[in-house]
Short mmCIF file of C-alpha atoms and ligand atoms in Angstrom, two decimals:
data_model
loop_
_atom_site.label_atom_id
_atom_site.label_comp_id
_atom_site.label_asym_id
_atom_site.label_seq_id
_atom_site.Cartn_x
_atom_site.Cartn_y
_atom_site.Cartn_z
CA MET A 33 12.87 -30.67 2.95
CA THR A 34 9.21 -31.05 3.53
CA GLU A 35 6.89 -30.64 0.60
CA LEU A 36 5.17 -27.16 0.56
CA LYS A 37 1.36 -27.33 0.81
CA TYR A 38 1.05 -24.28 -1.30
CA LYS A 39 3.64 -23.30 -3.98
CA ARG A 40 1.83 -20.31 -5.69
CA ILE A 41 0.51 -17.82 -3.25
CA VAL A 42 -0.97 -14.29 -3.34
CA PHE A 43 -1.40 -12.00 -0.48
CA LEU A 44 -3.47 -8.75 -0.66
CA THR A 45 -3.33 -6.20 2.22
CA GLY A 46 -5.31 -3.03 2.95
CA ALA A 47 -5.36 -0.26 5.53
CA GLY A 48 -6.50 -2.68 8.42
CA ILE A 49 -2.86 -4.28 8.55
CA SER A 50 -1.45 -0.85 9.39
CA ALA A 51 -4.10 0.10 11.86
CA GLU A 52 -2.28 -1.12 14.84
CA SER A 53 0.79 0.85 13.78
CA GLY A 54 -1.48 4.00 14.20
CA VAL A 55 -2.19 4.66 10.50
CA ALA A 56 -5.67 5.80 9.75
CA THR A 57 -7.81 3.52 7.69
CA PHE A 58 -10.25 4.95 5.15
CA ARG A 59 -13.76 3.75 6.03
CA ASP A 60 -13.66 3.19 9.76
CA ALA A 61 -15.01 5.76 12.22
CA ASN A 62 -12.74 8.81 12.02
CA GLY A 63 -11.10 7.17 9.00
CA LEU A 64 -9.58 9.48 6.30
CA TRP A 65 -12.82 9.47 3.91
CA GLU A 66 -14.85 10.51 6.96
CA ASN A 67 -12.75 13.72 7.20
CA HIS A 68 -11.96 14.52 3.66
CA ARG A 69 -13.81 14.55 0.42
CA VAL A 70 -12.33 11.91 -2.04
CA GLU A 71 -12.82 14.19 -4.96
CA ASP A 72 -10.84 16.96 -3.33
CA VAL A 73 -7.75 15.01 -2.25
CA ALA A 74 -7.72 11.87 -4.32
CA SER A 75 -8.55 12.71 -7.86
CA PRO A 76 -6.79 14.30 -10.75
CA LEU A 77 -9.43 16.98 -10.98
CA GLY A 78 -9.03 17.83 -7.19
CA PHE A 79 -5.20 18.23 -7.78
CA LYS A 80 -5.83 20.54 -10.80
CA ARG A 81 -8.35 22.70 -8.71
CA ASN A 82 -6.32 22.94 -5.46
CA PRO A 83 -2.86 21.45 -5.51
CA GLN A 84 -1.95 23.13 -2.28
CA LEU A 85 -4.69 21.25 -0.51
CA VAL A 86 -3.70 17.96 -1.94
CA TRP A 87 0.03 18.50 -1.00
CA GLN A 88 -1.08 19.38 2.55
CA PHE A 89 -3.14 16.21 2.73
CA TYR A 90 -0.38 13.91 1.48
CA SER A 91 2.33 15.85 3.54
CA MET A 92 0.36 15.03 6.62
CA ARG A 93 0.09 11.33 5.60
CA ARG A 94 3.85 11.30 4.90
CA MET A 95 4.48 12.54 8.49
CA GLN A 96 2.08 10.04 9.91
CA ALA A 97 3.71 7.17 7.89
CA GLN A 98 7.19 8.39 8.89
CA GLN A 99 6.19 8.15 12.56
CA ALA A 100 4.54 4.76 12.40
CA LYS A 101 6.49 1.52 12.64
CA PRO A 102 5.75 -1.98 11.05
CA ASN A 103 3.82 -4.07 13.51
CA THR A 104 3.85 -7.76 14.22
CA ALA A 105 1.46 -8.42 11.17
CA HIS A 106 3.75 -6.71 8.75
CA SER A 107 6.88 -8.55 10.13
CA ALA A 108 5.08 -11.92 10.28
CA LEU A 109 4.19 -11.57 6.63
CA ALA A 110 7.72 -10.47 5.66
CA ASN A 111 9.18 -13.41 7.49
CA ALA A 112 6.67 -15.81 6.09
CA ILE A 113 7.19 -14.66 2.45
CA HIS A 114 10.92 -14.85 2.87
CA GLU A 115 10.62 -18.40 4.27
CA LEU A 116 8.29 -19.54 1.56
CA GLU A 117 10.37 -18.06 -1.30
CA SER A 118 13.47 -19.86 0.24
CA GLN A 119 11.57 -23.04 -0.05
CA GLY A 120 10.73 -22.53 -3.76
CA ALA A 121 7.28 -21.08 -3.55
CA ARG A 122 6.25 -18.15 -5.77
CA VAL A 123 4.70 -15.57 -3.61
CA LEU A 124 3.11 -12.24 -4.64
CA LEU A 125 2.31 -9.43 -2.14
CA ILE A 126 -0.22 -6.96 -3.50
CA THR A 127 -0.79 -3.93 -1.22
CA GLN A 128 -3.26 -1.22 -1.52
CA ASN A 129 -1.38 0.67 1.23
CA VAL A 130 0.84 3.72 0.54
CA ASP A 131 2.40 3.94 3.91
CA THR A 132 5.69 1.96 3.01
CA LEU A 133 5.24 -0.38 6.12
CA HIS A 134 5.66 -3.47 4.07
CA GLU A 135 8.90 -2.20 2.51
CA ARG A 136 10.17 -1.37 6.05
CA ALA A 137 9.13 -4.68 7.38
CA PHE A 138 11.05 -6.48 4.68
CA GLY A 139 14.14 -4.52 5.62
CA ALA A 140 17.10 -6.48 4.31
CA LEU A 141 15.10 -9.61 3.63
CA PRO A 142 15.08 -10.18 -0.19
CA HIS A 143 11.52 -10.35 -1.66
CA LYS A 144 10.88 -10.75 -5.34
CA ASN A 145 7.19 -9.87 -6.07
CA PHE A 146 5.65 -6.83 -4.53
CA ILE A 147 3.03 -4.50 -6.18
CA ASP A 148 1.89 -1.32 -4.53
CA ILE A 149 -1.23 -1.04 -6.73
CA HIS A 150 -2.20 2.35 -5.35
CA GLY A 151 1.29 3.86 -5.48
CA THR A 152 3.30 5.01 -2.42
CA LEU A 153 3.78 8.04 -0.31
CA SER A 154 7.54 7.65 -0.78
CA ARG A 155 7.31 8.71 -4.49
CA SER A 156 6.39 11.72 -6.34
CA LYS A 157 6.11 12.16 -10.11
CA CYS A 158 6.24 14.92 -12.77
CA VAL A 159 2.65 15.93 -14.00
CA LYS A 160 4.23 16.49 -17.47
CA CYS A 161 6.32 13.47 -18.31
CA SER A 162 5.49 11.20 -15.32
CA LYS A 163 9.05 10.76 -14.36
CA VAL A 164 9.05 9.19 -10.84
CA TYR A 165 11.25 10.26 -7.98
CA SER A 166 11.95 8.85 -4.46
CA ASP A 167 10.69 11.68 -2.44
CA ARG A 168 10.16 12.29 1.31
CA TRP A 169 9.57 16.00 1.45
CA CYS A 170 6.66 17.32 3.38
CA TYR A 171 4.98 20.73 3.09
CA SER A 172 3.43 22.70 5.77
CA ASN A 173 0.08 24.62 5.34
CA LYS A 174 1.77 28.09 5.73
CA ASP A 175 2.10 29.36 2.14
CA GLY A 176 3.23 25.83 1.02
CA ALA A 177 6.53 26.38 2.65
CA ILE A 178 8.70 23.34 3.22
CA ALA A 179 8.47 22.43 6.78
CA HIS A 180 10.16 19.04 7.34
CA ASP A 181 12.47 16.49 5.86
CA HIS A 182 12.24 13.05 7.70
CA ALA A 183 14.77 11.52 5.28
CA ASP A 184 15.74 8.99 7.93
CA SER A 185 12.66 6.97 8.20
CA LEU A 186 10.27 6.89 5.26
CA TRP A 187 11.31 4.09 2.86
CA SER A 188 13.30 5.16 -0.02
CA ASN A 189 13.57 3.28 -3.28
CA PRO A 190 17.45 2.95 -4.25
CA SER A 191 16.58 2.26 -7.89
CA LEU A 192 15.00 5.80 -8.36
CA PRO A 193 16.40 9.33 -8.71
CA ASN A 194 16.15 10.75 -5.24
CA LEU A 195 15.03 14.16 -4.28
CA LEU A 196 17.62 14.52 -1.60
CA SER A 197 17.75 18.32 -1.80
CA ALA A 198 14.48 20.22 -1.65
CA PRO A 199 12.82 20.70 -4.96
CA GLN A 200 12.48 23.99 -6.68
CA ARG A 201 9.11 25.77 -5.98
CA ASP A 202 6.68 27.71 -8.07
CA THR A 203 5.23 31.07 -6.83
CA ARG A 204 2.64 29.22 -4.76
CA GLY A 205 5.11 27.24 -3.02
CA LEU A 206 4.45 24.00 -4.87
CA PRO A 207 7.25 21.60 -5.66
CA LEU A 208 8.49 21.39 -9.23
CA SER A 209 10.13 18.54 -10.96
CA PRO A 210 13.82 18.57 -11.75
CA CYS A 211 13.10 17.06 -15.22
CA CYS A 212 10.50 19.47 -16.65
CA SER A 213 10.26 22.21 -14.00
CA ASP A 214 6.47 21.33 -14.01
CA LEU A 215 4.50 20.45 -10.78
CA LEU A 216 5.34 17.38 -8.95
CA ARG A 217 2.38 15.30 -7.51
CA PRO A 218 2.31 12.47 -5.16
CA ASP A 219 2.66 9.10 -6.83
CA ILE A 220 -0.66 7.80 -5.53
CA VAL A 221 -3.21 6.15 -7.76
CA TRP A 222 -6.33 8.54 -7.47
CA PHE A 223 -9.81 7.67 -8.35
CA GLY A 224 -10.29 7.48 -12.05
CA GLU A 225 -6.63 6.47 -12.66
CA ARG A 226 -5.34 2.84 -13.51
CA PRO A 227 -3.85 0.97 -10.58
CA TYR A 228 -0.18 -0.23 -11.00
CA GLY A 229 0.72 -3.77 -11.96
CA ILE A 230 -2.68 -5.03 -12.69
CA GLU A 231 -1.54 -7.40 -15.54
CA ALA A 232 1.10 -8.96 -13.36
CA ALA A 233 -1.47 -9.26 -10.53
CA ILE A 234 -4.07 -10.91 -12.62
CA ASP A 235 -1.61 -13.28 -14.11
CA GLN A 236 -0.57 -14.68 -10.71
CA LEU A 237 -4.17 -14.39 -9.38
CA THR A 238 -5.42 -16.79 -12.11
CA SER A 239 -2.65 -19.27 -11.30
CA CYS A 240 -2.24 -19.18 -7.61
CA GLU A 241 -3.32 -22.09 -5.25
CA ILE A 242 -4.21 -19.84 -2.27
CA PHE A 243 -5.18 -16.18 -1.97
CA VAL A 244 -5.09 -14.36 1.48
CA SER A 245 -6.75 -10.95 1.97
CA VAL A 246 -5.69 -8.92 5.08
CA GLY A 247 -7.31 -5.80 6.49
CA THR A 248 -9.35 -4.55 3.54
CA SER A 249 -13.01 -3.71 3.43
CA GLY A 250 -13.49 -5.11 -0.01
CA ASN A 251 -14.99 -1.88 -1.44
CA VAL A 252 -12.52 -0.60 -3.97
CA TYR A 253 -12.05 -2.32 -7.23
CA PRO A 254 -10.14 -3.77 -8.93
CA ALA A 255 -8.49 -5.07 -5.61
CA ALA A 256 -11.98 -5.93 -4.16
CA GLY A 257 -12.50 -8.41 -7.14
CA PHE A 258 -9.24 -10.17 -6.83
CA ALA A 259 -10.50 -12.86 -4.37
CA ALA A 260 -13.35 -13.70 -6.85
CA VAL A 261 -10.81 -13.93 -9.69
CA ALA A 262 -8.56 -16.29 -7.68
CA ARG A 263 -11.42 -18.45 -6.39
CA LYS A 264 -12.91 -18.86 -9.97
CA ALA A 265 -9.44 -20.00 -11.00
CA GLY A 266 -9.47 -22.69 -8.43
CA ALA A 267 -7.64 -21.10 -5.43
CA GLN A 268 -8.42 -21.44 -1.82
CA THR A 269 -9.47 -18.04 -0.61
CA ALA A 270 -9.09 -16.69 2.88
CA CYS A 271 -10.01 -13.30 4.58
CA LEU A 272 -8.55 -11.96 7.75
CA ASN A 273 -10.25 -8.80 8.75
CA LEU A 274 -11.78 -7.07 11.92
CA GLU A 275 -15.21 -7.25 10.49
CA GLN A 276 -16.99 -8.93 7.59
CA PRO A 277 -15.87 -7.33 4.32
CA GLU A 278 -18.15 -6.13 1.50
CA ASN A 279 -16.78 -8.92 -0.75
CA HIS A 280 -17.23 -11.76 1.85
CA THR A 281 -18.98 -14.17 -0.58
CA ALA A 282 -15.67 -14.57 -2.44
CA PHE A 283 -13.98 -16.30 0.58
CA HIS A 284 -13.95 -19.98 1.70
CA GLU A 285 -12.60 -19.05 4.94
CA GLN A 286 -13.01 -15.82 7.17
CA ILE A 287 -11.12 -15.00 10.37
CA GLN A 288 -12.15 -11.94 12.27
CA GLY A 289 -9.87 -10.12 14.64
CA PRO A 290 -6.96 -7.75 14.84
CA ALA A 291 -4.21 -8.58 12.27
CA THR A 292 -1.41 -8.50 14.72
CA GLU A 293 -3.24 -11.49 16.38
CA THR A 294 -4.78 -13.33 13.54
CA LEU A 295 -2.19 -13.20 10.84
CA PRO A 296 0.91 -14.59 12.64
CA ALA A 297 -1.21 -17.63 13.81
CA TYR A 298 -2.67 -18.03 10.45
CA LEU A 299 0.53 -17.98 8.60
CA HIS A 300 2.00 -20.53 11.09
CA LYS A 301 -0.79 -22.94 10.82
CA THR A 302 -1.69 -22.64 7.04
CA PHE A 303 1.77 -22.64 5.63
CA GLN A 304 3.47 -24.91 8.26
CA LEU A 305 6.36 -22.41 8.77
CA LYS A 306 9.54 -23.46 10.64
CA GLN A 307 9.63 -20.06 12.46
CA LYS A 308 6.99 -18.80 14.63
CA SER A 309 6.78 -15.24 13.49
P1 LIG B 281 -10.79 0.52 4.44
O1 LIG B 281 -10.50 1.60 5.36
O2 LIG B 281 -11.76 0.59 3.42
O3 LIG B 281 -10.98 -0.94 5.25
C1 LIG B 281 -10.06 -1.30 6.17
C2 LIG B 281 -10.48 -2.51 6.89
O4 LIG B 281 -9.60 -2.95 7.82
C3 LIG B 281 -11.86 -2.45 7.47
O5 LIG B 281 -12.72 -3.43 7.03
C4 LIG B 281 -11.68 -2.58 8.95
O6 LIG B 281 -12.73 -3.42 9.60
C5 LIG B 281 -10.30 -3.39 8.88
N1 LIG B 281 -9.48 -3.27 10.13
C6 LIG B 281 -9.40 -2.19 10.88
N2 LIG B 281 -8.36 -2.42 11.79
C7 LIG B 281 -8.01 -3.69 11.60
C8 LIG B 281 -7.10 -4.54 12.31
N3 LIG B 281 -6.34 -4.06 13.49
N4 LIG B 281 -6.83 -5.78 11.92
C9 LIG B 281 -7.53 -6.19 10.80
N5 LIG B 281 -8.47 -5.55 10.16
C10 LIG B 281 -8.62 -4.25 10.51
O7 LIG B 281 -9.42 0.41 3.73
P2 LIG B 281 -9.01 -0.50 2.42
O8 LIG B 281 -9.86 -1.61 2.22
O9 LIG B 281 -7.48 -0.63 2.45
O10 LIG B 281 -7.39 3.87 -2.07
O11 LIG B 281 -9.35 0.66 1.38
C11 LIG B 281 -8.95 0.42 0.06
C12 LIG B 281 -8.74 1.69 -0.78
O12 LIG B 281 -9.71 2.66 -0.49
C13 LIG B 281 -7.47 2.36 -0.30
O13 LIG B 281 -6.36 1.86 -0.72
C14 LIG B 281 -7.64 3.81 -0.70
C15 LIG B 281 -9.21 3.98 -0.32
O14 LIG B 281 -9.89 4.91 -1.08
C16 LIG B 281 -7.01 4.97 -2.68
O15 LIG B 281 -6.63 5.98 -2.05
C17 LIG B 281 -6.75 4.85 -4.16
#
């Protein structure tokens, strides 16, 4: 067995890796934040003010995610992580994406370390006790009535209680949690809330040998600061993005282009993989 060049590796992904699957990014032209006010649809106060609007927004995103398929960047990354872990590397994949495309690209491939720091569209949680459910229900904008269940395609976490049958609803049509009969909300980390898994992420960022960022504009912290943390701790840092990100000074290496082209080639070259993904 050949000696691995890097044994401790962290990947960070953002909306750009899913752009070629047809999932809207946030800050590009016609991105989600060009068409919606962040404070209306991605903040606890926004949910308190108008939960119907928030559920409509995330129902739409659930439907888009359900229609999207992982692209060759997602699958190249899943295959590379599997191969590197099989050879004894410790690999962490941190994603800011909530679209479940990494989970679906892994499919049956075992993967040990995955953090969805901004939550995921495939879960909801009770506003009262924070109990989390695997949930793929979508709500139409007509009186909040349940419109669709695409239970066959959005990724489902087998270790969570699953809302297989439609949740009860209040008089406004909003879904209620089975645990407390209080409102369910999307399990998305909103502005002003603490991202998931930060301690574990920092632990591996400060001990990794290489940090690779794919498809993120480097605007939203703490993720935008991860490259600097890893670099300060001595890691090689690389950025693959369509354009120069805001945090570009944190990277030793920058590769510009679409992720489906740049990432498979980069993984093959940098990690000397056996398989060409
Ligand atoms: P952004 O929309 O800010 O940035 C996406 C980046 O991907 C841009 O820099 C694009 O140039 C690049 N890009 C677009 N298409 C690409 C392609 N085919 N290949 C490679 N790169 C491409 O999205 P994020 O950086 O992920 O948070 O945004 C971070 C967070 O801001 C999101 O998780 C979300 C948002 O507010 C929450 O909702 C909490």
